[in-house]
PDB file of C-alpha atoms in Angstrom:
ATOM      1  CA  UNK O   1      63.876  88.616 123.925  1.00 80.00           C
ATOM      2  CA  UNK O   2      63.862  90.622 120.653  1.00 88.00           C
ATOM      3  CA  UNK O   3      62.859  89.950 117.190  1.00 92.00           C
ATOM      4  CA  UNK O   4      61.746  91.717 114.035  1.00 95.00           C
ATOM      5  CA  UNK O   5      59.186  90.685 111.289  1.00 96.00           C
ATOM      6  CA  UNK O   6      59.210  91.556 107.525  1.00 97.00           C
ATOM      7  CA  UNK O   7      56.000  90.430 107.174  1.00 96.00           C
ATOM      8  CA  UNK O   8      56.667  90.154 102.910  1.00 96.00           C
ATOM      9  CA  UNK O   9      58.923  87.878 101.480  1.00 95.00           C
ATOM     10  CA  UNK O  10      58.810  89.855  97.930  1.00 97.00           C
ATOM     11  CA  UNK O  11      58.278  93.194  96.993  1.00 98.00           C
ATOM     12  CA  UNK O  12      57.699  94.187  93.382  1.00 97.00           C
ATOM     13  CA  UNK O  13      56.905  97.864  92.030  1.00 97.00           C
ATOM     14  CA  UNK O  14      57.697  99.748  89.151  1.00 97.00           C
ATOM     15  CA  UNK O  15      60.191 102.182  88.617  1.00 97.00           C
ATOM     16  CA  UNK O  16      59.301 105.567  89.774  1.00 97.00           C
ATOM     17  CA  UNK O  17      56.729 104.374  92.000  1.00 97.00           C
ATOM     18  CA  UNK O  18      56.954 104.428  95.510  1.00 97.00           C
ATOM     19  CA  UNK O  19      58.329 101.577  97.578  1.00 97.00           C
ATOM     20  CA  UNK O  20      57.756 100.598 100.905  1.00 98.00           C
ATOM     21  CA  UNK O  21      59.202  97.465 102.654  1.00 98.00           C
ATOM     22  CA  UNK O  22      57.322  96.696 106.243  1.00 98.00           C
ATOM     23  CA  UNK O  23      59.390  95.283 109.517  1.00 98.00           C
ATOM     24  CA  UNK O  24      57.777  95.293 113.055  1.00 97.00           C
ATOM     25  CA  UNK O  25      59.532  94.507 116.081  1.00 96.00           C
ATOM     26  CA  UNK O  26      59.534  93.694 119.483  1.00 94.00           C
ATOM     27  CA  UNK O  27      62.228  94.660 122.707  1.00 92.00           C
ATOM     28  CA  UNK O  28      62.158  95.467 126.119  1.00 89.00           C
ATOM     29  CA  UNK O  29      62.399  99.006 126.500  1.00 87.00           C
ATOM     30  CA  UNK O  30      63.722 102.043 124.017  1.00 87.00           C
ATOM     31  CA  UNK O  31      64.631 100.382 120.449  1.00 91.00           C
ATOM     32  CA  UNK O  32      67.560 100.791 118.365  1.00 92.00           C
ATOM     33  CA  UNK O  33      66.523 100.237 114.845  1.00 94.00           C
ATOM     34  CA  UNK O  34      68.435  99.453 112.002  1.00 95.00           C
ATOM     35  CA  UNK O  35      67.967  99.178 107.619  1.00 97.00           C
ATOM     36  CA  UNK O  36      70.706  97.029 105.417  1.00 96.00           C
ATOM     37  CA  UNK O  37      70.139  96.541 102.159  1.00 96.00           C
ATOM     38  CA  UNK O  38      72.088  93.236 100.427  1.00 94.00           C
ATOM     39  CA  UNK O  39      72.974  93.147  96.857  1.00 91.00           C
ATOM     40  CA  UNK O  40      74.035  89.705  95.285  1.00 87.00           C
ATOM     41  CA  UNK O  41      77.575  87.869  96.613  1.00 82.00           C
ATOM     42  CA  UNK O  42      77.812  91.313  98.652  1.00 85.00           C
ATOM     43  CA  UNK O  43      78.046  92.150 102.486  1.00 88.00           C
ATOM     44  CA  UNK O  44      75.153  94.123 103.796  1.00 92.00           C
ATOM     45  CA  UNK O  45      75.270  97.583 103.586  1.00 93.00           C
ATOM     46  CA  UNK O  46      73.902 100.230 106.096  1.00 92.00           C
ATOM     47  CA  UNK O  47      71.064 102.346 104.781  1.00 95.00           C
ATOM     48  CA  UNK O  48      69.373 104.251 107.984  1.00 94.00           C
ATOM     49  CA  UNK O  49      69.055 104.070 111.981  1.00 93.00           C
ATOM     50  CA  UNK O  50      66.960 105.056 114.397  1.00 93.00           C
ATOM     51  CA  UNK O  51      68.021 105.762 117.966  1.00 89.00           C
ATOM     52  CA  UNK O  52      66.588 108.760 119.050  1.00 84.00           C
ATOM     53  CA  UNK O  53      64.657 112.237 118.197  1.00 86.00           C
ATOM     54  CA  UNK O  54      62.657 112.437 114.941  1.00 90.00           C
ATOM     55  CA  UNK O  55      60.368 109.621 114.206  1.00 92.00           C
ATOM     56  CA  UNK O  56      61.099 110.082 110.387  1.00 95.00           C
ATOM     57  CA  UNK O  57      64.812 108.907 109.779  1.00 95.00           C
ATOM     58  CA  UNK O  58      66.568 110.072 106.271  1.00 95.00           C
ATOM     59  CA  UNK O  59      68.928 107.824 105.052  1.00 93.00           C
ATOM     60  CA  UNK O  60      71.079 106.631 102.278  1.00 90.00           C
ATOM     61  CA  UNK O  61      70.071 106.524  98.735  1.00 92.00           C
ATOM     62  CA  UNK O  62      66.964 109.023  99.092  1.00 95.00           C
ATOM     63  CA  UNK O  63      65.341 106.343 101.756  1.00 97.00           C
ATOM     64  CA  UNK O  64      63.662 106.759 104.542  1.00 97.00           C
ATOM     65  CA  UNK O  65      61.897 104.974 107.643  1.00 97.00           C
ATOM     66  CA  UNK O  66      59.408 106.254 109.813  1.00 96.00           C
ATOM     67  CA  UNK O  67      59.493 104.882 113.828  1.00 96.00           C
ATOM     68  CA  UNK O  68      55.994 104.383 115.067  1.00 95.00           C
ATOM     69  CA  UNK O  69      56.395 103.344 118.732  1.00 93.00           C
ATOM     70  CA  UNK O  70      52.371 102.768 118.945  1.00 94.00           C
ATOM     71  CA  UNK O  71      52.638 100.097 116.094  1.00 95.00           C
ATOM     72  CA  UNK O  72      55.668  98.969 116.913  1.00 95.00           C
ATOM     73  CA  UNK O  73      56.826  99.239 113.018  1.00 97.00           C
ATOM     74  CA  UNK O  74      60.048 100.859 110.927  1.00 98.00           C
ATOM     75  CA  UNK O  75      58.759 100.919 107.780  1.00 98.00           C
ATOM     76  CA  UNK O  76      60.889 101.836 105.325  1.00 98.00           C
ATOM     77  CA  UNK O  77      60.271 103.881 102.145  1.00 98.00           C
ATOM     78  CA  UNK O  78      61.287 105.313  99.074  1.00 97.00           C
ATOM     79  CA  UNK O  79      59.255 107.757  97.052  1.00 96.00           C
ATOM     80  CA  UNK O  80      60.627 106.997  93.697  1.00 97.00           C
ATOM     81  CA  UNK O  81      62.125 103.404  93.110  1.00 97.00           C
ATOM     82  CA  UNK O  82      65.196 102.822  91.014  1.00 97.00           C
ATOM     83  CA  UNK O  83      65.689  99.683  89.483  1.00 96.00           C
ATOM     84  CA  UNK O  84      69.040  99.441  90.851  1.00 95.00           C
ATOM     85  CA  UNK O  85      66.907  99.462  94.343  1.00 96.00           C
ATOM     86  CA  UNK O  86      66.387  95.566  93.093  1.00 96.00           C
ATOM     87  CA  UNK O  87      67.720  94.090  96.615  1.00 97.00           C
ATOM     88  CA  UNK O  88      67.727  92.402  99.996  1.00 96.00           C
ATOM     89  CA  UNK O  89      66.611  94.456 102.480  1.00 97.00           C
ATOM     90  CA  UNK O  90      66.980  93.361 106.330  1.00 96.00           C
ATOM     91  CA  UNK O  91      65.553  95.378 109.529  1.00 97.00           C
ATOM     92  CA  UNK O  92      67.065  94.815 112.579  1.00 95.00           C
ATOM     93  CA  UNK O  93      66.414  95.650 116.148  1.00 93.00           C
ATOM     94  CA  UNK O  94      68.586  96.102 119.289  1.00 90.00           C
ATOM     95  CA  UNK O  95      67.778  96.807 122.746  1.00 87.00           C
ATOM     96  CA  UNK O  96      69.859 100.860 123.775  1.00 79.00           C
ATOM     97  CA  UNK O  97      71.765  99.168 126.417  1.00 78.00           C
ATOM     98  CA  UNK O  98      72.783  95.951 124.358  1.00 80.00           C
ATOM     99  CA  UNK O  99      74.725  95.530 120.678  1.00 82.00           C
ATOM    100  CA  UNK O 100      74.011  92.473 120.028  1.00 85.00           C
ATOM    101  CA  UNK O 101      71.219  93.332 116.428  1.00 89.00           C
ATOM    102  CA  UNK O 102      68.231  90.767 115.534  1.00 91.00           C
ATOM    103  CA  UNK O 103      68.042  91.001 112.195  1.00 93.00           C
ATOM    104  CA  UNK O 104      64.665  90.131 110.209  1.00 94.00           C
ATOM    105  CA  UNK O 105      64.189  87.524 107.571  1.00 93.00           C
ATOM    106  CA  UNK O 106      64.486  89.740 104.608  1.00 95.00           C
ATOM    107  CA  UNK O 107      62.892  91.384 101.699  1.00 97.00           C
ATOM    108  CA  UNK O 108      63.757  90.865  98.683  1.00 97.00           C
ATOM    109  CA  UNK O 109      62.719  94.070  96.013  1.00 98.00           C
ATOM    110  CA  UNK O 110      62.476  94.049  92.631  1.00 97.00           C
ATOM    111  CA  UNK O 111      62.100  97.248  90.522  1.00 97.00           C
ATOM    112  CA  UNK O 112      61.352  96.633  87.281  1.00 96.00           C
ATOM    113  CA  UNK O 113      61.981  99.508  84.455  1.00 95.00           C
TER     114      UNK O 113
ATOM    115  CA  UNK U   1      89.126 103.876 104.940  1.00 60.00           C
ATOM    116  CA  UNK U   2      88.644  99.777 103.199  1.00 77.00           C
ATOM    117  CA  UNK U   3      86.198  99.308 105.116  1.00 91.00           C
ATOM    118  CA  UNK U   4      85.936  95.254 107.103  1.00 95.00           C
ATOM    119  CA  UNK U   5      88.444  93.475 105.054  1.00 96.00           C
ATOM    120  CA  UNK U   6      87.276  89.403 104.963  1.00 96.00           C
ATOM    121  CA  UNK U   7      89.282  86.466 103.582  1.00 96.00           C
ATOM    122  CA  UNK U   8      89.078  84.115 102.274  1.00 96.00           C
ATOM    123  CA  UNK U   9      86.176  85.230  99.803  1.00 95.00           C
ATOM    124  CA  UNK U  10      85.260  81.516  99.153  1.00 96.00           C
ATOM    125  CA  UNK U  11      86.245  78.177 101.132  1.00 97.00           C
ATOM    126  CA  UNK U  12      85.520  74.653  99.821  1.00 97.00           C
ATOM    127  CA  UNK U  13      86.834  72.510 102.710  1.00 97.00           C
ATOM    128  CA  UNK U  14      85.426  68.621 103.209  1.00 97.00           C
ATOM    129  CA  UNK U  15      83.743  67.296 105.839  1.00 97.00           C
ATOM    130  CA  UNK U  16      86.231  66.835 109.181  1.00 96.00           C
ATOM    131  CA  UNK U  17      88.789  69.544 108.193  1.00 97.00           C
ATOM    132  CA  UNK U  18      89.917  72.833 110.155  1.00 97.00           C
ATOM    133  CA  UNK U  19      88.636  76.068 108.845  1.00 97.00           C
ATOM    134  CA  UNK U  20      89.546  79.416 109.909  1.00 98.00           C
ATOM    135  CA  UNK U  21      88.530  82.667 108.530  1.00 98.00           C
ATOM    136  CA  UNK U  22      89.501  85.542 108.776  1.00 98.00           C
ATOM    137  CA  UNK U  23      88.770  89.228 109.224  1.00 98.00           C
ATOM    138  CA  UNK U  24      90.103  93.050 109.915  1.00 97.00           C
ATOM    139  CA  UNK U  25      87.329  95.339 111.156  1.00 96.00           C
ATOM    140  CA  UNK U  26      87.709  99.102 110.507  1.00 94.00           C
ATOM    141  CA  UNK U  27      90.360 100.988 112.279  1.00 92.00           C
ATOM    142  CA  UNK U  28      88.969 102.398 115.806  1.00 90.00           C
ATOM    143  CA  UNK U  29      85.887 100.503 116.351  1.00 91.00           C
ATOM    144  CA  UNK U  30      85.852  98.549 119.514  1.00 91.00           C
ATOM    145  CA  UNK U  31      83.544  95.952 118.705  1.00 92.00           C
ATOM    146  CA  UNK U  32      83.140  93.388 116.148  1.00 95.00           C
ATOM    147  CA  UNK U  33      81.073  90.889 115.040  1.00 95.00           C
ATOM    148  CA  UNK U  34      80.852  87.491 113.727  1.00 97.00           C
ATOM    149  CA  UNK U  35      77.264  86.304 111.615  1.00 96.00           C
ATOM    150  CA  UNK U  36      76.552  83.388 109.906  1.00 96.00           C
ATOM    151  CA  UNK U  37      73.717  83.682 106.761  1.00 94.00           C
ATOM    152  CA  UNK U  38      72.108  80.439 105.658  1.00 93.00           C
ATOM    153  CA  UNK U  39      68.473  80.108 103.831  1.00 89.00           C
ATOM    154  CA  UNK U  40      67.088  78.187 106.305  1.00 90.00           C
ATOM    155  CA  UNK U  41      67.765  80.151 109.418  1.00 89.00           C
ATOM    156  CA  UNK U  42      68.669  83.624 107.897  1.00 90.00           C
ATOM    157  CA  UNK U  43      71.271  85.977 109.538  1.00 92.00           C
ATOM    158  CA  UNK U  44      72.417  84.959 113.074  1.00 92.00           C
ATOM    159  CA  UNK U  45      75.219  86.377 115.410  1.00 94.00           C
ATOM    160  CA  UNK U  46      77.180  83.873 116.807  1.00 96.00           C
ATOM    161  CA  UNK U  47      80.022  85.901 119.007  1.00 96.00           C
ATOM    162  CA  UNK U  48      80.904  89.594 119.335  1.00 94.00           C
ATOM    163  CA  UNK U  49      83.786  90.806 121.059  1.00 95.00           C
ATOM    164  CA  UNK U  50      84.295  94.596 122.670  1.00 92.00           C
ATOM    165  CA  UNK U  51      88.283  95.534 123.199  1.00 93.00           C
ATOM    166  CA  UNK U  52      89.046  92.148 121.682  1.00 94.00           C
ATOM    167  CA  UNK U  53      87.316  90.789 124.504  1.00 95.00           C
ATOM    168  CA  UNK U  54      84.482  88.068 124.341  1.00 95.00           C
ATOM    169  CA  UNK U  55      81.510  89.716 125.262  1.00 92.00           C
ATOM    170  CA  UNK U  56      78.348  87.266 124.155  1.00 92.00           C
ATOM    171  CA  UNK U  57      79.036  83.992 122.317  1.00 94.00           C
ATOM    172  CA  UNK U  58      75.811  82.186 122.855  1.00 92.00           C
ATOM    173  CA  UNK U  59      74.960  82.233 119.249  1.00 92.00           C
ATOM    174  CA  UNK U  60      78.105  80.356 119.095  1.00 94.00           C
ATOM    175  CA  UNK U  61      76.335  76.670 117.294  1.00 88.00           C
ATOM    176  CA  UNK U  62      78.526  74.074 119.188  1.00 87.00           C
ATOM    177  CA  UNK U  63      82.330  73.322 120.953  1.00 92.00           C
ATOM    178  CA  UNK U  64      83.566  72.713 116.832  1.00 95.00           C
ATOM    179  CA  UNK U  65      83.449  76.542 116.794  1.00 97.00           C
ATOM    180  CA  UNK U  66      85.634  79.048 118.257  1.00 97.00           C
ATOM    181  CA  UNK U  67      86.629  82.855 117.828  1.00 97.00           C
ATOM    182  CA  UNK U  68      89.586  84.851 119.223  1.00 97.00           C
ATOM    183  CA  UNK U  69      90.529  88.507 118.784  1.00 97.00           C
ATOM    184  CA  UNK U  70      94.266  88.555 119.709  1.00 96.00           C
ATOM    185  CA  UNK U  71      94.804  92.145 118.514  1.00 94.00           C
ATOM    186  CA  UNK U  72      92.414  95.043 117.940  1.00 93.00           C
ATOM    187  CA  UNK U  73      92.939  95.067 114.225  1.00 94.00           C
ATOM    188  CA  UNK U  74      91.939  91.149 113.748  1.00 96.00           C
ATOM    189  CA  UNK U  75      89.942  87.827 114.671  1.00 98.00           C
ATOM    190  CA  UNK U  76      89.736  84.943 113.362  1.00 98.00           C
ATOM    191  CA  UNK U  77      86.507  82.292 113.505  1.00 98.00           C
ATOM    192  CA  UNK U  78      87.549  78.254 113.409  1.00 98.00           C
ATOM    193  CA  UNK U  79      85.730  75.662 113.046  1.00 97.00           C
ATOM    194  CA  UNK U  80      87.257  72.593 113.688  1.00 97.00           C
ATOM    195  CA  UNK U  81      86.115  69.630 112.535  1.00 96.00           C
ATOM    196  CA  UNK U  82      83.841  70.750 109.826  1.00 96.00           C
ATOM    197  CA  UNK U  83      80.332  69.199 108.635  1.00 96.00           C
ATOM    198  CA  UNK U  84      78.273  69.995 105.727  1.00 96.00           C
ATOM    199  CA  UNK U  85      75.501  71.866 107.789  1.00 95.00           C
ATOM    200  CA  UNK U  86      78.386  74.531 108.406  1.00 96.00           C
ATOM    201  CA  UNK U  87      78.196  75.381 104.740  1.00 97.00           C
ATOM    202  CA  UNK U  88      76.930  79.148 104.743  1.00 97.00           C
ATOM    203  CA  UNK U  89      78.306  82.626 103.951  1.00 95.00           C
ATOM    204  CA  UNK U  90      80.449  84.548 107.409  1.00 97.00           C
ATOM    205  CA  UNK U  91      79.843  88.039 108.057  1.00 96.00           C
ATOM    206  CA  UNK U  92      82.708  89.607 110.150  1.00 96.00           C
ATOM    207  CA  UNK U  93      81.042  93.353 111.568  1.00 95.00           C
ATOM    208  CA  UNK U  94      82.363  96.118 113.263  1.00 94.00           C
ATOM    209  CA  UNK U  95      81.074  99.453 114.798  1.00 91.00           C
ATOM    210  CA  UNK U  96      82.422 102.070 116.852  1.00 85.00           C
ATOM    211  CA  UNK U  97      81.294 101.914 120.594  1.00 77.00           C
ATOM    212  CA  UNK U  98      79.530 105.438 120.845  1.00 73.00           C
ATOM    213  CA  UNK U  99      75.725 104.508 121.454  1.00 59.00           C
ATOM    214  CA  UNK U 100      74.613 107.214 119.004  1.00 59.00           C
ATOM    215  CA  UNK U 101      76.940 105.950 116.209  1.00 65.00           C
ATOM    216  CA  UNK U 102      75.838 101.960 116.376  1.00 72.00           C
ATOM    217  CA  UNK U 103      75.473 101.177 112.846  1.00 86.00           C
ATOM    218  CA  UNK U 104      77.725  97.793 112.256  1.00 90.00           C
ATOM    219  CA  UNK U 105      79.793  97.902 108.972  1.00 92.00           C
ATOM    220  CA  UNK U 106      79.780  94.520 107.832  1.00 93.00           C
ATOM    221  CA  UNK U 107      82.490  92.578 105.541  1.00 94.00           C
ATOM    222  CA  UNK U 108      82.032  90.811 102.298  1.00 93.00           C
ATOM    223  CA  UNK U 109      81.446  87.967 103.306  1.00 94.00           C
ATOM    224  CA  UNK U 110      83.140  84.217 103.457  1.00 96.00           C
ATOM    225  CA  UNK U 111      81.276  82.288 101.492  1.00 96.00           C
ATOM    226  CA  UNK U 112      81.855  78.541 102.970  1.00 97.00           C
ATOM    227  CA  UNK U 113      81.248  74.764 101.501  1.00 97.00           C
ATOM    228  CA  UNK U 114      81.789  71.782 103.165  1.00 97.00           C
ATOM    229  CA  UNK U 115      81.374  68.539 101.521  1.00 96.00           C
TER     230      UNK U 115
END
């Protein structure tokens, strides 16, 4: 089996501080890991992956995630919040020789100016 | 490219109709996905499909739903009859089938009542 945790339902920092949203998982051997981000009445939207190679992962929109394999975790991070950051953010986990994606409960982030 | 193209945006149907929605993944990805997002149990795949074939529907809630890809530019989700406890919003996915490349591309979204 395979799951993720985003062990905070809320996030709230302001803008031009750093954010961070958390998300641990669990699979059977190497992971595939995933960021969306979700804005209101919208479809989620890729942000990063990890599959292989570097353990820090750049992604969309000047974030980032760092795979720790000894923790388990994908954290991901931005150094500099926008407000338009204000969103739904989902990790999600996959095992490399299956596509079928767990996706954690969710994050919500709010930037305020 | 328009990316996963999903209608309709917004179904009110009541309780014991057929539903069907629709969706178009993204030209020359292999598989696609079907989600449903509700509060209570957040995001959940219920069928994906690889060369328009069924390749995992256990996520699939009960026999009222069903999902067919008859052509590799288009599936369709049913649900037939319909209950309130269906009422959520329906993610169609795709992504292209090179394990390197896996990140799904997901649709807008059906956003379904049923009263």
């Amino acid at each position: 089996a395979q799951s993720v945790a985003q062990p905070e339902d809320q996030v709230n920092v302001a803008e031009g501080n750093p954010l961070t949203v958390k998300c641990t998982y669990s699979v059977s051997g190497n992971p595939y890991l995933f960021w969306y981000v979700q804005y209101p009445n919208r479809g989620l939207q890729f942000l990063l992956k990890y599959i292989t190679g570097d353990n820090l992962v750049k992604g969309s929109y000047g974030f980032e995630a760092e795979f720790n394999k000894s923790q388990t975790s994908f954290h991901l991070k931005k150094p500099s919040a926008l407000v338009s950051d204000s969103a739904l953010y989902f990790c999600a986990v996959r095992r490399s020789n299956d596509y079928k994606l767990s996706f954690g409960a969710g994050t919500t982030v709010t930037v305020r100016a | 490219d328009a990316g996963v193209i999903q209608s309709p945006r917004h179904e009110v149907t009541e309780m014991g109709q057929e539903v069907t929605l629709r969706c178009k993944p993204i030209s020359g990805h292999d598989y696609l996905f079907w989600y449903r997002q509700t509060m209570m149990r957040g995001l959940e795949l219920l069928i994906y499909f690889n060369n328009n074939v069924p390749i995992d529907d256990s996520g699939m809630p009960e026999d009222r739903f069903s999902a067919k890809m008859p052509n590799a530019s288009f599936s369709t989700l049913k649900i037939q009859p319909s209950e309130p406890r269906d009422s959520a919003v329906y993610f169609c996915a795709s992504s292209f089938p090179d394990p390197l490349n896996q990140a799904q591309y997901f649709g807008p979204g059906t956003r379904l009542t049923v009263l």
